[in-house]
Coordinates of C-alpha atoms and ligand atoms in Angstrom, one line a residue:
X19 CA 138.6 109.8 72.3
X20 CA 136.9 106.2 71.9
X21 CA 133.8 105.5 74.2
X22 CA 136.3 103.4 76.2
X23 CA 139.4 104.9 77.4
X24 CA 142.1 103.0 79.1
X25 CA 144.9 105.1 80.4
X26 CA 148.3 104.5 82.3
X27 CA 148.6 106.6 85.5
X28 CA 152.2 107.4 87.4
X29 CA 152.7 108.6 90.6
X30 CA 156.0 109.6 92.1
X31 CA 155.2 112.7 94.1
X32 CA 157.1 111.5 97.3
X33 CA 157.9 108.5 98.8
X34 CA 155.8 105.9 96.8
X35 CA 156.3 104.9 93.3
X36 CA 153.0 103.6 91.4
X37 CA 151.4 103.2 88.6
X38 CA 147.8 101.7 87.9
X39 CA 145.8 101.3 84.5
X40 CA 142.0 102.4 84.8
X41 CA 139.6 102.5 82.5
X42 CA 136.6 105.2 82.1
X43 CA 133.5 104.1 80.4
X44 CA 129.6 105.3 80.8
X45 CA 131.6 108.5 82.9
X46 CA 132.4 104.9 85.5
X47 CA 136.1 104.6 86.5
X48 CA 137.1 101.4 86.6
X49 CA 140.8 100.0 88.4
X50 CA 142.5 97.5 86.5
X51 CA 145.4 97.5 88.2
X52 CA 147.2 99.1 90.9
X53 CA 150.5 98.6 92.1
X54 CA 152.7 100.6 94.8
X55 CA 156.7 100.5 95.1
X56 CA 156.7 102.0 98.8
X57 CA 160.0 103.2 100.1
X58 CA 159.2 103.1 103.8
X59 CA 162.4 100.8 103.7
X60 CA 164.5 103.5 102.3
X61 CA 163.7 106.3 104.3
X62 CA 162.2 104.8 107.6
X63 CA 166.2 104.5 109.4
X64 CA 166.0 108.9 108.9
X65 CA 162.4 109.1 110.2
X66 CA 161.3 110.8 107.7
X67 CA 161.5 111.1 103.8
X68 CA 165.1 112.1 102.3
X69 CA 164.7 114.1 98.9
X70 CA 167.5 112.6 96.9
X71 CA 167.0 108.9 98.1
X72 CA 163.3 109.4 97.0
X73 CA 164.3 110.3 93.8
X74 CA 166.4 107.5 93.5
X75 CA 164.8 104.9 94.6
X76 CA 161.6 106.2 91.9
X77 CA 164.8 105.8 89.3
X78 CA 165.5 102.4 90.1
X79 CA 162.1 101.3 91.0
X80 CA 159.5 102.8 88.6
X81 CA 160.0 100.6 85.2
X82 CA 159.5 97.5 87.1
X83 CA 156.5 99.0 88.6
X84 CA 155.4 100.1 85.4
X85 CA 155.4 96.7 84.1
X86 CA 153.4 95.0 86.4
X87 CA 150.8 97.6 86.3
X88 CA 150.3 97.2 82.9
X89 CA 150.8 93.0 83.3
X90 CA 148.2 92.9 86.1
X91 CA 145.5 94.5 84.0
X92 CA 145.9 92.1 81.1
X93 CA 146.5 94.8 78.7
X94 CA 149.7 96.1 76.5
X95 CA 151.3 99.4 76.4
X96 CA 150.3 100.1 72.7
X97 CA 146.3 99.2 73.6
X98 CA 146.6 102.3 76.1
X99 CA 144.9 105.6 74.7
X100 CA 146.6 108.4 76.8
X101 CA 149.3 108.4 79.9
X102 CA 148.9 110.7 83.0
X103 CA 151.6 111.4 85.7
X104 CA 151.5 114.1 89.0
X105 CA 153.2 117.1 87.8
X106 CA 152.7 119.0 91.4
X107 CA 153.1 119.4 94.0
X108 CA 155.8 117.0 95.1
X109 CA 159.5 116.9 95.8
X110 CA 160.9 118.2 92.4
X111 CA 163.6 115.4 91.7
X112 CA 160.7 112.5 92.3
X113 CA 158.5 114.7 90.2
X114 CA 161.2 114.7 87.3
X115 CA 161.3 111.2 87.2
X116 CA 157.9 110.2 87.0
X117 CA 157.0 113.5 84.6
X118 CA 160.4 112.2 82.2
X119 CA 159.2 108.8 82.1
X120 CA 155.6 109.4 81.5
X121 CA 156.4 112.0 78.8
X122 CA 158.7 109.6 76.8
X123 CA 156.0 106.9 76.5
X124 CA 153.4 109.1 75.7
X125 CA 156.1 110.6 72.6
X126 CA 157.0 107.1 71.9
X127 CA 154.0 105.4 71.9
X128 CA 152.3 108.6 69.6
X129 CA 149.5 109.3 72.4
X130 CA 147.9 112.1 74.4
X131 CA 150.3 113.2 77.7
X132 CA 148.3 114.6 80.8
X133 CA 150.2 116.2 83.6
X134 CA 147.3 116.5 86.8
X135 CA 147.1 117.7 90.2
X136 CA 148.4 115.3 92.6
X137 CA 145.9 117.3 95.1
X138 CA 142.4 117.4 93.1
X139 CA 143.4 113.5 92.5
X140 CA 143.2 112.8 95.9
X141 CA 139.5 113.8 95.5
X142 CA 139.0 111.0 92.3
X143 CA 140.0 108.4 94.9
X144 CA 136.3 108.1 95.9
X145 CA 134.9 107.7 92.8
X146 CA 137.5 104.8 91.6
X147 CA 135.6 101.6 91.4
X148 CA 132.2 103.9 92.7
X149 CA 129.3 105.9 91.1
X150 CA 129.6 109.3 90.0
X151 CA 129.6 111.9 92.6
X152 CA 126.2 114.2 93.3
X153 CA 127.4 117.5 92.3
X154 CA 128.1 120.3 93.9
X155 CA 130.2 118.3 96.8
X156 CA 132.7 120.0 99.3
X157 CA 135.9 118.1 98.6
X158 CA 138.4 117.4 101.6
X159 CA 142.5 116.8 101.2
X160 CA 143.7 115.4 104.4
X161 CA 147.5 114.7 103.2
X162 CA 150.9 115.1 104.6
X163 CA 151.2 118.3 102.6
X164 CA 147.6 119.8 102.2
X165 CA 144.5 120.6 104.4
X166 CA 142.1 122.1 101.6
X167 CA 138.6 122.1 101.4
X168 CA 137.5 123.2 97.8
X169 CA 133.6 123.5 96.2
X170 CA 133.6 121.3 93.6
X171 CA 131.2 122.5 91.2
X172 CA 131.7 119.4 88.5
X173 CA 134.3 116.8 88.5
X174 CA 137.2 119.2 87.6
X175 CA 136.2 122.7 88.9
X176 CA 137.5 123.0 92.4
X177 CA 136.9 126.6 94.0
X178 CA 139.3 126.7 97.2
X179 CA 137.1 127.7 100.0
X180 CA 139.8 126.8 103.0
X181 CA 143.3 125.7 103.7
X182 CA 145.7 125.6 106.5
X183 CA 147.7 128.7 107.2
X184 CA 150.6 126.2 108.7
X185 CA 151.2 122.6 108.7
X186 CA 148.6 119.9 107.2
X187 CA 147.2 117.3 109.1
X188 CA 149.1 114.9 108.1
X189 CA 152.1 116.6 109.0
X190 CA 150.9 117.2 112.5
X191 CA 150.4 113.3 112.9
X192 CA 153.5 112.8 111.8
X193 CA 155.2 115.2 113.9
X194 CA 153.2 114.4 117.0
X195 CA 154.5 110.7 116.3
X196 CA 158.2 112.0 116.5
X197 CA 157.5 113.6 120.2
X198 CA 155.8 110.5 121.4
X199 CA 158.8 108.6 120.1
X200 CA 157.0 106.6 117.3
X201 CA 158.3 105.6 113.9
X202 CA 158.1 107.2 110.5
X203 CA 155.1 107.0 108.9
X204 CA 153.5 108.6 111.8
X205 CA 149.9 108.9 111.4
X206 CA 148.8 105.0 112.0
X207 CA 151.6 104.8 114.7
X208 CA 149.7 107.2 116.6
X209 CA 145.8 106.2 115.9
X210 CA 147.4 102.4 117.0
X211 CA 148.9 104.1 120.2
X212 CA 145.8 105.7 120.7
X213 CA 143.5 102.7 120.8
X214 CA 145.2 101.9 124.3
X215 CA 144.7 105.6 125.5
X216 CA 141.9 108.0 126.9
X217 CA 140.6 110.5 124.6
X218 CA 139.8 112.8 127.5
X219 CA 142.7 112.5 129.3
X220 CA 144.5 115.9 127.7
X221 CA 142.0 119.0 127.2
X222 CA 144.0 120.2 124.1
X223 CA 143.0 123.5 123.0
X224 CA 141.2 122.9 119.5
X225 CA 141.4 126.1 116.5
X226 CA 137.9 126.4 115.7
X227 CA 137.6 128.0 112.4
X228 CA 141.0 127.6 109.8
X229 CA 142.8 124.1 109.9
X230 CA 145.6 125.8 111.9
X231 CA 147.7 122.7 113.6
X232 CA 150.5 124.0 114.7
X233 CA 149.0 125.4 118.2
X234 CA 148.4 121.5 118.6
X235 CA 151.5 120.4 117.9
X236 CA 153.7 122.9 120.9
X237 CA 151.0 122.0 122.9
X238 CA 151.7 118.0 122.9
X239 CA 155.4 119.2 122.5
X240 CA 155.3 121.1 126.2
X241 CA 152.9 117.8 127.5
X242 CA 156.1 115.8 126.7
X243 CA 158.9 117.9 127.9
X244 CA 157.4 120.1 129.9
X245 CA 156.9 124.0 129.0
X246 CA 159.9 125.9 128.5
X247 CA 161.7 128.4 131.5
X248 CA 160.4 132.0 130.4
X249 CA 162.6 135.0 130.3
X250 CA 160.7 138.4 131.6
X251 CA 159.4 140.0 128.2
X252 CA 162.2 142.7 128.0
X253 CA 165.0 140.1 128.7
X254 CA 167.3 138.9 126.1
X255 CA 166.5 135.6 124.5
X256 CA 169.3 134.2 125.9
X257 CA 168.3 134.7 129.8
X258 CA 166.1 131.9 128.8
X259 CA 169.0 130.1 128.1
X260 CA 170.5 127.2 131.2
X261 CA 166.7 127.7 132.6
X262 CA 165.3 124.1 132.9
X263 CA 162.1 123.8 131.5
X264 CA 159.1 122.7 134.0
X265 CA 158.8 119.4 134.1
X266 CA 155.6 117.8 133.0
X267 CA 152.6 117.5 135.6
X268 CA 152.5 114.0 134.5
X269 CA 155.4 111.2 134.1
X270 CA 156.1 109.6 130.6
X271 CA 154.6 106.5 131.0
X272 CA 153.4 103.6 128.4
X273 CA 149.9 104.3 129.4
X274 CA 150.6 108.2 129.5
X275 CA 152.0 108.2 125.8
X276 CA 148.4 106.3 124.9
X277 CA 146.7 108.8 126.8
X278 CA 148.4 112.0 124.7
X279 CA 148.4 109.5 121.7
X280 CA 144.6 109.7 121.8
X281 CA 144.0 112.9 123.1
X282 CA 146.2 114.9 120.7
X283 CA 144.5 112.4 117.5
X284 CA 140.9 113.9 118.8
X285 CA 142.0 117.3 118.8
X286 CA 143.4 117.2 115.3
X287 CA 140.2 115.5 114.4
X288 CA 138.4 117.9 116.0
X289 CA 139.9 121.1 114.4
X290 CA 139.6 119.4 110.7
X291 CA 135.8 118.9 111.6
X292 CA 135.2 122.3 112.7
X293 CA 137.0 123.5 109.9
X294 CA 134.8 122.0 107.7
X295 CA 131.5 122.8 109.8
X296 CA 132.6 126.7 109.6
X297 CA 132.9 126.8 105.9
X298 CA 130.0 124.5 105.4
X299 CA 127.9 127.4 107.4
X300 CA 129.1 130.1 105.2
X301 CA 127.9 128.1 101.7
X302 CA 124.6 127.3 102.9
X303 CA 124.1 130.7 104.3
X304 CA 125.5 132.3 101.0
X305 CA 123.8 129.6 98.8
X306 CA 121.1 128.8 97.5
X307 CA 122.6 125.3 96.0
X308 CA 123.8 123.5 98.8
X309 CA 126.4 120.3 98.5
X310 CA 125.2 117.4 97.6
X311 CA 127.6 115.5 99.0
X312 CA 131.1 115.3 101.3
X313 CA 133.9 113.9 99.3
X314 CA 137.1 113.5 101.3
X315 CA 140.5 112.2 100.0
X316 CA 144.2 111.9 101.3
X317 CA 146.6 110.2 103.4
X318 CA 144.6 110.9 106.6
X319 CA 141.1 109.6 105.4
X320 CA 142.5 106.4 106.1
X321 CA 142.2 107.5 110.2
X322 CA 138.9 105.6 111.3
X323 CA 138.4 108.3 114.2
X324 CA 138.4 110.5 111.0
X325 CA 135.9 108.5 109.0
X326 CA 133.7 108.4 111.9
X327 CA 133.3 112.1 112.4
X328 CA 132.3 112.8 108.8
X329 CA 130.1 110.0 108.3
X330 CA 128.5 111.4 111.6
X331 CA 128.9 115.5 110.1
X332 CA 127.2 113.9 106.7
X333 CA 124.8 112.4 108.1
X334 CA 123.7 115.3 110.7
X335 CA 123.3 117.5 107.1
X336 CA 121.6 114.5 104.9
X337 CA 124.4 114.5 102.2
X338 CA 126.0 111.7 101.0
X339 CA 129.4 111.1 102.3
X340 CA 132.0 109.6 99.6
X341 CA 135.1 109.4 101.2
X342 CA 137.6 107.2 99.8
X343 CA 138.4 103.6 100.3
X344 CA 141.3 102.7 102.5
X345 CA 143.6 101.3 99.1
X346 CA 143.2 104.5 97.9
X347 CA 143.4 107.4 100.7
X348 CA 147.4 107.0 100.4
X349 CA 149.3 108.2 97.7
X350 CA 148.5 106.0 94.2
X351 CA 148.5 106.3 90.8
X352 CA 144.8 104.3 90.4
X353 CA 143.5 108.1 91.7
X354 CA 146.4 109.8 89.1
X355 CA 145.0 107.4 86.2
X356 CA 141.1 108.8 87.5
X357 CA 141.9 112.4 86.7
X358 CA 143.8 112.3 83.9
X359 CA 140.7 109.7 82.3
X360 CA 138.0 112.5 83.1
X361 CA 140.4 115.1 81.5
X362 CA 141.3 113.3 78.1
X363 CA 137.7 112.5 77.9
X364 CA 137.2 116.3 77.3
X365 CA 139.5 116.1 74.6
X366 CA 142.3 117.8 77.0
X367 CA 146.0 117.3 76.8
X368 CA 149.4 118.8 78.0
X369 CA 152.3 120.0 76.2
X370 CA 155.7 117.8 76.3
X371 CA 157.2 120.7 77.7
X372 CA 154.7 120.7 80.5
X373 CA 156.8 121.4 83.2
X374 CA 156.7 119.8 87.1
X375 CA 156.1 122.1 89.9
X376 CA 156.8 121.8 93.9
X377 CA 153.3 123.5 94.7
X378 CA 149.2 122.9 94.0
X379 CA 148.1 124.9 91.2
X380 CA 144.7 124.8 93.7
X381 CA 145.1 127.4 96.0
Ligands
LIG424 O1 148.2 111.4 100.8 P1 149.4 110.9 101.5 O2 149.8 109.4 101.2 O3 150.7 111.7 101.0 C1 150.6 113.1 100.7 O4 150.0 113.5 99.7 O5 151.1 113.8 101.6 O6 149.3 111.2 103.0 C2 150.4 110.8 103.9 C3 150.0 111.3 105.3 C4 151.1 111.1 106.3 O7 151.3 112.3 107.0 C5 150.6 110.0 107.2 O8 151.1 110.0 108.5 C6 149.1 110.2 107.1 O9 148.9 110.6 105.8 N1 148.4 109.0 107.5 C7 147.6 108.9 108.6 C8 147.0 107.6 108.6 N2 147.6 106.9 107.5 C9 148.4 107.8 106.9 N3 147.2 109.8 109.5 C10 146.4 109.4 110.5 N4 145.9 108.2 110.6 C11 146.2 107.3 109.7 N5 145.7 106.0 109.8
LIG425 ZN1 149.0 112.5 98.5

């Protein structure tokens, strides 16, 4: 591999289609362009993504996108000197296209094809257009599939120390935005919501130890509608059945939905902090090389309640906090490009018969 690398990145995991040209030099990685095809407009009348339309719309939508990503960085498709794509986890038909397309210029254009973890690229995102990162780091995923800290021993080792045993973060946003009757994408309808609300206003019960959300989420659920009518233990299910439900203590109103709004965004906060504060203990107890640094990635690092709480955890510790910036905490294929550049500097490559997958290889 020359000294320079410029590489072509593709992303479509879900519901955005991108691609971004970065170039790695002096172990710097540098954006040259990034461009995203979001399909908010295809699946927001649903509230939520559709698989087929997703695929789709990446079908109709991702040469165009292609072009301009290589347009906006001033370069040409034969100057590139490998292309990299998500190959999992993701919705397998949007995975198909992106994979298939990516594959067929890499083959056509005679260079090096890298399929990378849409998950560990989340945790590139904050070194894009930023120094290296100090080494070892705990690495943070805060997406609408995955709440996973790993150890990251160098740029590419990730040892998985934590993930949720139920829904991600994101999903819980998202989710808690359907119940307070708020549009798809959920997460920055409800931190907007929650500006107008009280943080204190709801004592939800916060999980103290494992990213678990989904205690959260029937909690806010039974603040909405009120808690279901109970059968006696021994009764049938259906005795529960024609009950009403209690009503809740406290009427629906606008400033009520702010107040859950920002009660139920501290909790989730919350939980992700003392997920990472519980694991954090364990590694400095067990280690003698503590991290360096906090990197966190994902979808919900663009939450500023979120990016308060770890600048404040990282700077309680003295570590350096590298979370990334906004442009790239959403899904993007600058953060694809990232990986697959520190990965065919190595001298790695995949197979043409590298196959997409729905899960993390990172467990
Ligand atoms: O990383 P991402 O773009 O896609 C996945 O890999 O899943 O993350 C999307 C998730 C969605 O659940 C979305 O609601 C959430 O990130 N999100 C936010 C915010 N912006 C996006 N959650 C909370 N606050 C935000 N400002
Ligand atoms: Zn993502």
């Amino acid at each position: 591999m020359p000294a320079r690398l410029t590489i072509l990145g593709l992303e479509t995991s879900c519901d955005e289609t991108a691609a971004a040209v970065v170039e790695l030099e002096s172990d710097r990685l540098r954006v040259r362009s990034n461009v995203i095809g979001s399909q908010v407009d295809v699946h927001a009348p649903y509230g939520g993504v559709v698989p087929e339309l997703a695929s789709r719309a990446h079908l109709e939508r991702l040469v165009p996108v292609i072009r301009r990503a290589i347009d906006d960085a001033g370069t040409a498709l034969e100057s590139l000197d490998a292309i990299a794509v998500g190959v999992r986890p993701g919705l397998i038909g949007s995975l198909l296209v992106g994979t298939s397309a990516a594959k067929s210029l890499a083959w056509s254009l005679g260079k090096p094809f890298l399929g990378v973890d849409h998950v560990a690229a989340h945790l590139v995102a904050a070194r894009l257009d930023a120094d290296p990162i100090p080494l070892p780091a705990l690495g943070l995923v805060v997406s609408g599939g995955h709440t996973s800290l790993f150890l990251m021993r160098d740029a590419l080792t990730l040892d998985p120390l934590l993930r949720t045993p139920d829904d991600a973060v994101g999903e819980a946003f998202d989710k808690g935005a359907a119940m307070l009757g708020l549009p798809y994408p959920g997460g920055p309808e409800v931190e907007r919501l929650a500006a107008d609300g009280r943080a204190d206003a709801v004592a939800f019960a916060v999980p103290k130890l494992d990213f678990s959300f989904s205690g959260l989420k029937t909690a806010l659920l039974y603040e909405v509608r009120g808690v279901p009518a109970r059968a006696s233990p021994n009764a049938p299910p259906a005795a529960a059945a024609g009950r009403r439900a209690v009503a809740p203590a406290v009427p629906f109103t606008e400033a009520r939905r702010a107040d859950l709004a920002a009660s139920y965004q501290r909790a989730l906060v919350k939980a992700v902090v003392r997920g990472v504060q519980h694991a954090w203990e364990r590694i400095v107890d067990a280690s003698s090389a503590a991290p360096r640094a906090l990197v966190v990635g994902g979808g919900v690092a663009a939450n500023l309640l979120l990016r308060q709480e770890m600048a404040h955890f990282a700077l309680r510790r003295s570590i350096e906090l590298r979370i990334a910036p906004l442009p790239y905490c959403l899904d993007n294929a600058a953060m694809i490009a990232g990986l697959g550049a520190l990965r065919a500097a190595r001298g790695e490559r995949d197979p043409l018969d590298l196959a997409p997958q729905p899960r993390s290889a990172l467990r």
